[in-house]
Amino acid sequence: MKAFGTICTWGSGRSLLFAINNPNLLLRCRESGSTASRQNASNSRRTACRLGRVRSVEIHAEEQCILKTEEDRPLKVLASPSRNRLFRVALVGIVGFFLLGVCALFPAGAGAGARAGALGLATVTGTSGGVGEALNTSTVLLFCLLFIAAAALAAAETAITTLWPWKVRKLASEEGDSSMFTVLENNLTRFLTTILIATTVATIFTTAVATEVASAIFGGKAAVAYVTAGLTLFFLFFGEILPKSLAVHNAERVLRVLLPFVSTLSVILYPIGKILAFSANLILRLFNLYREEDAPVSEEELRLMIAGADRSGTIEPYESKLISNVLDLEEIDVRDVMCPRVDMVALPSDATLRDFLSVEEQYHFSRVPIFQGTTDNIIGVMHAKSLLKYLGQSDLLDTTKVEDLADAPYFVPESVSAWSVLEQMRLRRLHLAVVVDEYGGTAGLVTLEDILEEVVGEIYDEDDDIESEESDIVELQNGSFFIDGQAELEKVAVALLMELPEDDLAEHGTISGFLCNRLEGIPSAGELVTIDKVEFKIVTADDRRILTLEAARSEEEPESSNDMPDLFKVMENSFGQNDDRKQNEERRRSEER
């Protein structure tokens, strides 16, 4: 399999960039141990390539190498003409096209010189045709040089802002102190000031020369106005849009070509640039707007860089998601990731090791909290490893209390961030913490796994029921949904296209808590409630919460069966639901008796 492309540097090792049977598909792979990836050149989206992981790269020449994948299929790469060479050819072509346009617009000749003299510009272009010809030609050449300089400076400025700061710093560290990128990194203000001064001067003189030439050739105020309008469009396209677009898509190559030119100008314009830079920094300091070059990057800037790297294909989408999840840990309260108190599995302090063994056989937990009296008073955490040395001693299993072997618990308030709890667990070498509410009562438990799942997603053990874990919201064939009572309220709202107030989403974490709050009590099985055109039917419930329910969205409002006012209907439904709830509660109490 042969492919053509260019060998270039990617990261700290060698990388290849080439096309396979399609010039719109680029294949990029690192030197070894990495996975070859295919990139669509039009939208920079990368997908997995079927070449497998690269085992080795053999460089046979500057523009030829052979890749070997895990399948031992050698991939010979013959480099096409260098991208830098193509870039230079394109740049020369653009400049040549520009010069041809200028020559067609401003023809030099004796006739032009004579016309200029006839218009009264003899002091500028001379009275004789020969002198006018020479001066007119030099004027046109001066215009071309100034215009090309202005366009090049505009491209250099755009390239710098595109690569700054991280790409410039990376190139500087890779290429050493002698690199022009190192000079740029250490003298950014100097370079930008030089570009600003040179661009301003070139633009002013280019405009002046163009006005002079237009006046000499066409004459008259109306003609000059038309020429000025045409030159404005000409400057806008060739002096701004074209060079800046070229710089955005080829920022590194543009800087490699233009940085020596800008560096030379910076030496010439250094005194003026130094004075202007000092004045600018002084004004910024007066208004407390000056920022040190080594100032830390804010979280907002970091998120913007991550989003930009994701869109450009520099990092994979899952990598962007991981980084964003890590940053979000600061904003997530531990109450949002904990196991609530009602789902806790705990043992009383007077339980024996055999009781603990029975719990382990049923739930397979590595740690179980120990309470005294009620679960509001957690006094320790029992570790499953503590059972190992007692397994062969039946008498000790029946007589040893779990509180004698339990470790001291670690308590955290429910309002603290998940990131802070993660840091404390790492420092204290713990895997479980007891979450307490503002009154000191037990709110739930949080484990190290619970926090890590907020970053990497669900982590399943060997005994976890993956189907039940992933089926909190299941769409049925008839279009309705079967929902677990502990499903997140926000996910349920999204699935059912509900528009809930932000206060409800912030106050209630589960659909069970939300419905119980709306009904002002624990509903019974079979009870119905309609919220935002969604009808919820309670399937199963216990004395403390809703276990499962069904939900279906009605697209049309139900028609009225009579002319009773809406207020009376609402009151009737409310009283009816309250009567049904009272009857269900009386029936449950009688059954318990």
mmCIF file of N, CA and C in Angstrom, residues 107-189:
data_model
loop_
_atom_site.group_PDB
_atom_site.id
_atom_site.type_symbol
_atom_site.label_atom_id
_atom_site.label_comp_id
_atom_site.label_asym_id
_atom_site.label_seq_id
_atom_site.Cartn_x
_atom_site.Cartn_y
_atom_site.Cartn_z
ATOM 1 N N PRO A 107 -0.270 51.749 -16.231
ATOM 2 C CA PRO A 107 0.714 51.519 -17.291
ATOM 3 C C PRO A 107 1.734 52.642 -17.319
ATOM 4 N N ALA A 108 2.987 52.234 -17.356
ATOM 5 C CA ALA A 108 4.074 53.217 -17.414
ATOM 6 C C ALA A 108 4.430 53.473 -18.862
ATOM 7 N N GLY A 109 4.774 54.698 -19.193
ATOM 8 C CA GLY A 109 5.162 55.008 -20.559
ATOM 9 C C GLY A 109 5.289 56.482 -20.760
ATOM 10 N N ALA A 110 5.718 56.800 -21.951
ATOM 11 C CA ALA A 110 5.919 58.204 -22.247
ATOM 12 C C ALA A 110 4.603 58.942 -22.249
ATOM 13 N N GLY A 111 3.559 58.248 -22.768
ATOM 14 C CA GLY A 111 2.261 58.898 -22.797
ATOM 15 C C GLY A 111 1.765 59.232 -21.415
ATOM 16 N N ALA A 112 1.995 58.312 -20.442
ATOM 17 C CA ALA A 112 1.574 58.577 -19.067
ATOM 18 C C ALA A 112 2.336 59.754 -18.509
ATOM 19 N N GLY A 113 3.651 59.814 -18.820
ATOM 20 C CA GLY A 113 4.441 60.935 -18.319
ATOM 21 C C GLY A 113 3.987 62.240 -18.923
ATOM 22 N N ALA A 114 3.683 62.223 -20.236
ATOM 23 C CA ALA A 114 3.228 63.454 -20.873
ATOM 24 C C ALA A 114 1.885 63.891 -20.308
ATOM 25 N N ARG A 115 0.970 62.870 -20.032
ATOM 26 C CA ARG A 115 -0.325 63.217 -19.470
ATOM 27 C C ARG A 115 -0.180 63.813 -18.081
ATOM 28 N N ALA A 116 0.769 63.265 -17.325
ATOM 29 C CA ALA A 116 0.981 63.811 -15.991
ATOM 30 C C ALA A 116 1.493 65.231 -16.068
ATOM 31 N N GLY A 117 2.418 65.499 -17.042
ATOM 32 C CA GLY A 117 2.914 66.863 -17.180
ATOM 33 C C GLY A 117 1.815 67.796 -17.625
ATOM 34 N N ALA A 118 0.925 67.299 -18.512
ATOM 35 C CA ALA A 118 -0.161 68.149 -18.985
ATOM 36 C C ALA A 118 -1.135 68.498 -17.886
ATOM 37 N N LEU A 119 -1.237 67.681 -16.860
ATOM 38 C CA LEU A 119 -2.154 67.942 -15.760
ATOM 39 C C LEU A 119 -1.560 68.880 -14.725
ATOM 40 N N GLY A 120 -0.379 69.402 -15.008
ATOM 41 C CA GLY A 120 0.207 70.349 -14.076
ATOM 42 C C GLY A 120 1.036 69.717 -13.011
ATOM 43 N N LEU A 121 1.446 68.467 -13.188
ATOM 44 C CA LEU A 121 2.254 67.783 -12.188
ATOM 45 C C LEU A 121 3.699 67.717 -12.629
ATOM 46 N N ALA A 122 4.128 68.759 -13.365
ATOM 47 C CA ALA A 122 5.490 68.757 -13.877
ATOM 48 C C ALA A 122 6.507 68.765 -12.761
ATOM 49 N N THR A 123 6.153 69.338 -11.639
ATOM 50 C CA THR A 123 7.096 69.371 -10.528
ATOM 51 C C THR A 123 7.331 68.000 -9.941
ATOM 52 N N VAL A 124 6.370 67.106 -10.178
ATOM 53 C CA VAL A 124 6.504 65.758 -9.626
ATOM 54 C C VAL A 124 7.047 64.794 -10.655
ATOM 55 N N THR A 125 6.473 64.850 -11.868
ATOM 56 C CA THR A 125 6.815 63.857 -12.879
ATOM 57 C C THR A 125 7.724 64.385 -13.970
ATOM 58 N N GLY A 126 8.005 65.682 -13.992
ATOM 59 C CA GLY A 126 8.912 66.231 -14.998
ATOM 60 C C GLY A 126 8.154 66.733 -16.195
ATOM 61 N N THR A 127 8.789 67.614 -16.955
ATOM 62 C CA THR A 127 8.135 68.197 -18.117
ATOM 63 C C THR A 127 8.383 67.400 -19.362
ATOM 64 N N SER A 128 9.419 66.646 -19.413
ATOM 65 C CA SER A 128 9.711 65.853 -20.594
ATOM 66 C C SER A 128 9.158 64.461 -20.435
ATOM 67 N N GLY A 129 8.888 63.801 -21.564
ATOM 68 C CA GLY A 129 8.341 62.450 -21.516
ATOM 69 C C GLY A 129 9.280 61.481 -20.880
ATOM 70 N N GLY A 130 10.615 61.580 -21.123
ATOM 71 C CA GLY A 130 11.561 60.625 -20.554
ATOM 72 C C GLY A 130 11.621 60.708 -19.059
ATOM 73 N N VAL A 131 11.713 61.935 -18.538
ATOM 74 C CA VAL A 131 11.751 62.094 -17.082
ATOM 75 C C VAL A 131 10.448 61.627 -16.460
ATOM 76 N N GLY A 132 9.316 61.984 -17.111
ATOM 77 C CA GLY A 132 8.019 61.537 -16.582
ATOM 78 C C GLY A 132 7.903 60.039 -16.580
ATOM 79 N N GLU A 133 8.424 59.387 -17.616
ATOM 80 C CA GLU A 133 8.366 57.925 -17.673
ATOM 81 C C GLU A 133 9.150 57.309 -16.532
ATOM 82 N N ALA A 134 10.365 57.804 -16.289
ATOM 83 C CA ALA A 134 11.210 57.231 -15.239
ATOM 84 C C ALA A 134 10.589 57.415 -13.871
ATOM 85 N N LEU A 135 10.102 58.649 -13.608
ATOM 86 C CA LEU A 135 9.541 58.908 -12.290
ATOM 87 C C LEU A 135 8.238 58.139 -12.086
ATOM 88 N N ASN A 136 7.427 58.012 -13.137
ATOM 89 C CA ASN A 136 6.174 57.278 -13.008
ATOM 90 C C ASN A 136 6.425 55.799 -12.748
ATOM 91 N N THR A 137 7.423 55.223 -13.397
ATOM 92 C CA THR A 137 7.773 53.824 -13.159
ATOM 93 C C THR A 137 8.257 53.615 -11.733
ATOM 94 N N SER A 138 9.092 54.504 -11.239
ATOM 95 C CA SER A 138 9.577 54.386 -9.862
ATOM 96 C C SER A 138 8.440 54.549 -8.867
ATOM 97 N N THR A 139 7.473 55.406 -9.187
ATOM 98 C CA THR A 139 6.330 55.581 -8.290
ATOM 99 C C THR A 139 5.499 54.305 -8.196
ATOM 100 N N VAL A 140 5.277 53.678 -9.357
ATOM 101 C CA VAL A 140 4.521 52.425 -9.364
ATOM 102 C C VAL A 140 5.258 51.340 -8.589
ATOM 103 N N LEU A 141 6.561 51.243 -8.762
ATOM 104 C CA LEU A 141 7.341 50.248 -8.020
ATOM 105 C C LEU A 141 7.296 50.519 -6.523
ATOM 106 N N LEU A 142 7.372 51.797 -6.144
ATOM 107 C CA LEU A 142 7.275 52.141 -4.728
ATOM 108 C C LEU A 142 5.918 51.732 -4.165
ATOM 109 N N PHE A 143 4.862 51.964 -4.939
ATOM 110 C CA PHE A 143 3.526 51.552 -4.513
ATOM 111 C C PHE A 143 3.456 50.038 -4.300
ATOM 112 N N CYS A 144 4.027 49.287 -5.221
ATOM 113 C CA CYS A 144 4.007 47.823 -5.116
ATOM 114 C C CYS A 144 4.747 47.347 -3.874
ATOM 115 N N LEU A 145 5.924 47.901 -3.623
ATOM 116 C CA LEU A 145 6.717 47.482 -2.464
ATOM 117 C C LEU A 145 5.992 47.801 -1.162
ATOM 118 N N LEU A 146 5.431 48.998 -1.070
ATOM 119 C CA LEU A 146 4.727 49.373 0.150
ATOM 120 C C LEU A 146 3.486 48.506 0.364
ATOM 121 N N PHE A 147 2.778 48.214 -0.717
ATOM 122 C CA PHE A 147 1.571 47.399 -0.588
ATOM 123 C C PHE A 147 1.909 45.971 -0.178
ATOM 124 N N ILE A 148 2.941 45.399 -0.779
ATOM 125 C CA ILE A 148 3.354 44.040 -0.412
ATOM 126 C C ILE A 148 3.807 43.999 1.039
ATOM 127 N N ALA A 149 4.525 45.036 1.482
ATOM 128 C CA ALA A 149 4.966 45.089 2.875
ATOM 129 C C ALA A 149 3.771 45.155 3.820
ATOM 130 N N ALA A 150 2.772 45.972 3.490
ATOM 131 C CA ALA A 150 1.587 46.076 4.342
ATOM 132 C C ALA A 150 0.832 44.751 4.405
ATOM 133 N N ALA A 151 0.690 44.067 3.258
ATOM 134 C CA ALA A 151 0.000 42.777 3.246
ATOM 135 C C ALA A 151 0.771 41.728 4.039
ATOM 136 N N ALA A 152 2.099 41.713 3.899
ATOM 137 C CA ALA A 152 2.918 40.754 4.642
ATOM 138 C C ALA A 152 2.828 40.997 6.140
ATOM 139 N N LEU A 153 2.833 42.253 6.554
ATOM 140 C CA LEU A 153 2.726 42.567 7.978
ATOM 141 C C LEU A 153 1.353 42.174 8.523
ATOM 142 N N ALA A 154 0.303 42.359 7.736
ATOM 143 C CA ALA A 154 -1.031 41.928 8.173
ATOM 144 C C ALA A 154 -1.084 40.413 8.352
ATOM 145 N N ALA A 155 -0.454 39.678 7.427
ATOM 146 C CA ALA A 155 -0.410 38.219 7.553
ATOM 147 C C ALA A 155 0.399 37.800 8.770
ATOM 148 N N ALA A 156 1.524 38.480 9.021
ATOM 149 C CA ALA A 156 2.359 38.137 10.178
ATOM 150 C C ALA A 156 1.612 38.370 11.485
ATOM 151 N N GLU A 157 0.883 39.468 11.571
ATOM 152 C CA GLU A 157 0.126 39.754 12.792
ATOM 153 C C GLU A 157 -0.938 38.688 13.044
ATOM 154 N N THR A 158 -1.661 38.302 12.005
ATOM 155 C CA THR A 158 -2.690 37.268 12.157
ATOM 156 C C THR A 158 -2.073 35.927 12.535
ATOM 157 N N ALA A 159 -0.935 35.589 11.949
ATOM 158 C CA ALA A 159 -0.270 34.324 12.270
ATOM 159 C C ALA A 159 0.182 34.296 13.724
ATOM 160 N N ILE A 160 0.687 35.421 14.220
ATOM 161 C CA ILE A 160 1.135 35.481 15.617
ATOM 162 C C ILE A 160 -0.041 35.292 16.562
ATOM 163 N N THR A 161 -1.130 36.010 16.323
ATOM 164 C CA THR A 161 -2.292 35.877 17.204
ATOM 165 C C THR A 161 -2.928 34.497 17.112
ATOM 166 N N THR A 162 -2.772 33.820 15.977
ATOM 167 C CA THR A 162 -3.320 32.468 15.833
ATOM 168 C C THR A 162 -2.534 31.455 16.654
ATOM 169 N N LEU A 163 -1.223 31.571 16.671
ATOM 170 C CA LEU A 163 -0.373 30.592 17.355
ATOM 171 C C LEU A 163 -0.097 30.946 18.804
ATOM 172 N N TRP A 164 -0.320 32.186 19.190
ATOM 173 C CA TRP A 164 0.012 32.592 20.556
ATOM 174 C C TRP A 164 -1.098 32.162 21.525
ATOM 175 N N PRO A 165 -0.706 31.665 22.735
ATOM 176 C CA PRO A 165 0.659 31.520 23.243
ATOM 177 C C PRO A 165 1.212 30.104 23.171
ATOM 178 N N TRP A 166 0.304 29.084 23.197
ATOM 179 C CA TRP A 166 0.762 27.719 23.458
ATOM 180 C C TRP A 166 1.558 27.140 22.303
ATOM 181 N N LYS A 167 1.122 27.379 21.082
ATOM 182 C CA LYS A 167 1.853 26.835 19.943
ATOM 183 C C LYS A 167 3.216 27.490 19.804
ATOM 184 N N VAL A 168 3.291 28.796 20.047
ATOM 185 C CA VAL A 168 4.585 29.489 19.977
ATOM 186 C C VAL A 168 5.532 28.945 21.039
ATOM 187 N N ARG A 169 5.043 28.747 22.241
ATOM 188 C CA ARG A 169 5.894 28.229 23.316
ATOM 189 C C ARG A 169 6.340 26.799 23.027
ATOM 190 N N LYS A 170 5.458 26.013 22.443
ATOM 191 C CA LYS A 170 5.829 24.638 22.104
ATOM 192 C C LYS A 170 6.916 24.608 21.047
ATOM 193 N N LEU A 171 6.766 25.407 19.994
ATOM 194 C CA LEU A 171 7.784 25.456 18.941
ATOM 195 C C LEU A 171 9.093 26.006 19.474
ATOM 196 N N ALA A 172 9.015 26.972 20.373
ATOM 197 C CA ALA A 172 10.239 27.535 20.945
ATOM 198 C C ALA A 172 10.983 26.504 21.783
ATOM 199 N N SER A 173 10.248 25.716 22.572
ATOM 200 C CA SER A 173 10.904 24.700 23.399
ATOM 201 C C SER A 173 11.478 23.571 22.559
ATOM 202 N N GLU A 174 10.834 23.250 21.432
ATOM 203 C CA GLU A 174 11.320 22.162 20.580
ATOM 204 C C GLU A 174 12.536 22.572 19.758
ATOM 205 N N GLU A 175 12.598 23.823 19.322
ATOM 206 C CA GLU A 175 13.651 24.253 18.412
ATOM 207 C C GLU A 175 14.811 24.946 19.102
ATOM 208 N N GLY A 176 14.690 25.242 20.396
ATOM 209 C CA GLY A 176 15.832 25.783 21.127
ATOM 210 C C GLY A 176 15.909 27.300 21.104
ATOM 211 N N ASP A 177 16.991 27.797 21.727
ATOM 212 C CA ASP A 177 17.156 29.240 21.889
ATOM 213 C C ASP A 177 17.415 29.965 20.580
ATOM 214 N N SER A 178 17.940 29.265 19.584
ATOM 215 C CA SER A 178 18.255 29.909 18.311
ATOM 216 C C SER A 178 17.033 30.072 17.414
ATOM 217 N N SER A 179 15.902 29.538 17.806
ATOM 218 C CA SER A 179 14.704 29.602 16.979
ATOM 219 C C SER A 179 14.108 31.005 17.003
ATOM 220 N N MET A 180 13.514 31.381 15.878
ATOM 221 C CA MET A 180 12.828 32.664 15.817
ATOM 222 C C MET A 180 11.594 32.668 16.715
ATOM 223 N N PHE A 181 11.032 31.494 16.982
ATOM 224 C CA PHE A 181 9.879 31.425 17.871
ATOM 225 C C PHE A 181 10.279 31.736 19.312
ATOM 226 N N THR A 182 11.508 31.402 19.689
ATOM 227 C CA THR A 182 12.004 31.777 21.012
ATOM 228 C C THR A 182 12.130 33.283 21.126
ATOM 229 N N VAL A 183 12.640 33.910 20.063
ATOM 230 C CA VAL A 183 12.735 35.374 20.044
ATOM 231 C C VAL A 183 11.344 35.991 20.130
ATOM 232 N N LEU A 184 10.397 35.409 19.413
ATOM 233 C CA LEU A 184 9.029 35.919 19.457
ATOM 234 C C LEU A 184 8.421 35.748 20.840
ATOM 235 N N GLU A 185 8.672 34.607 21.477
ATOM 236 C CA GLU A 185 8.121 34.361 22.812
ATOM 237 C C GLU A 185 8.638 35.373 23.825
ATOM 238 N N ASN A 186 9.903 35.739 23.709
ATOM 239 C CA ASN A 186 10.517 36.659 24.666
ATOM 240 C C ASN A 186 10.277 38.123 24.331
ATOM 241 N N ASN A 187 9.821 38.415 23.107
ATOM 242 C CA ASN A 187 9.661 39.814 22.687
ATOM 243 C C ASN A 187 8.339 40.008 21.941
ATOM 244 N N LEU A 188 7.269 39.491 22.487
ATOM 245 C CA LEU A 188 5.987 39.585 21.795
ATOM 246 C C LEU A 188 5.559 41.040 21.614
ATOM 247 N N THR A 189 5.637 41.835 22.683
ATOM 248 C CA THR A 189 5.221 43.236 22.586
ATOM 249 C C THR A 189 6.049 43.989 21.565
#
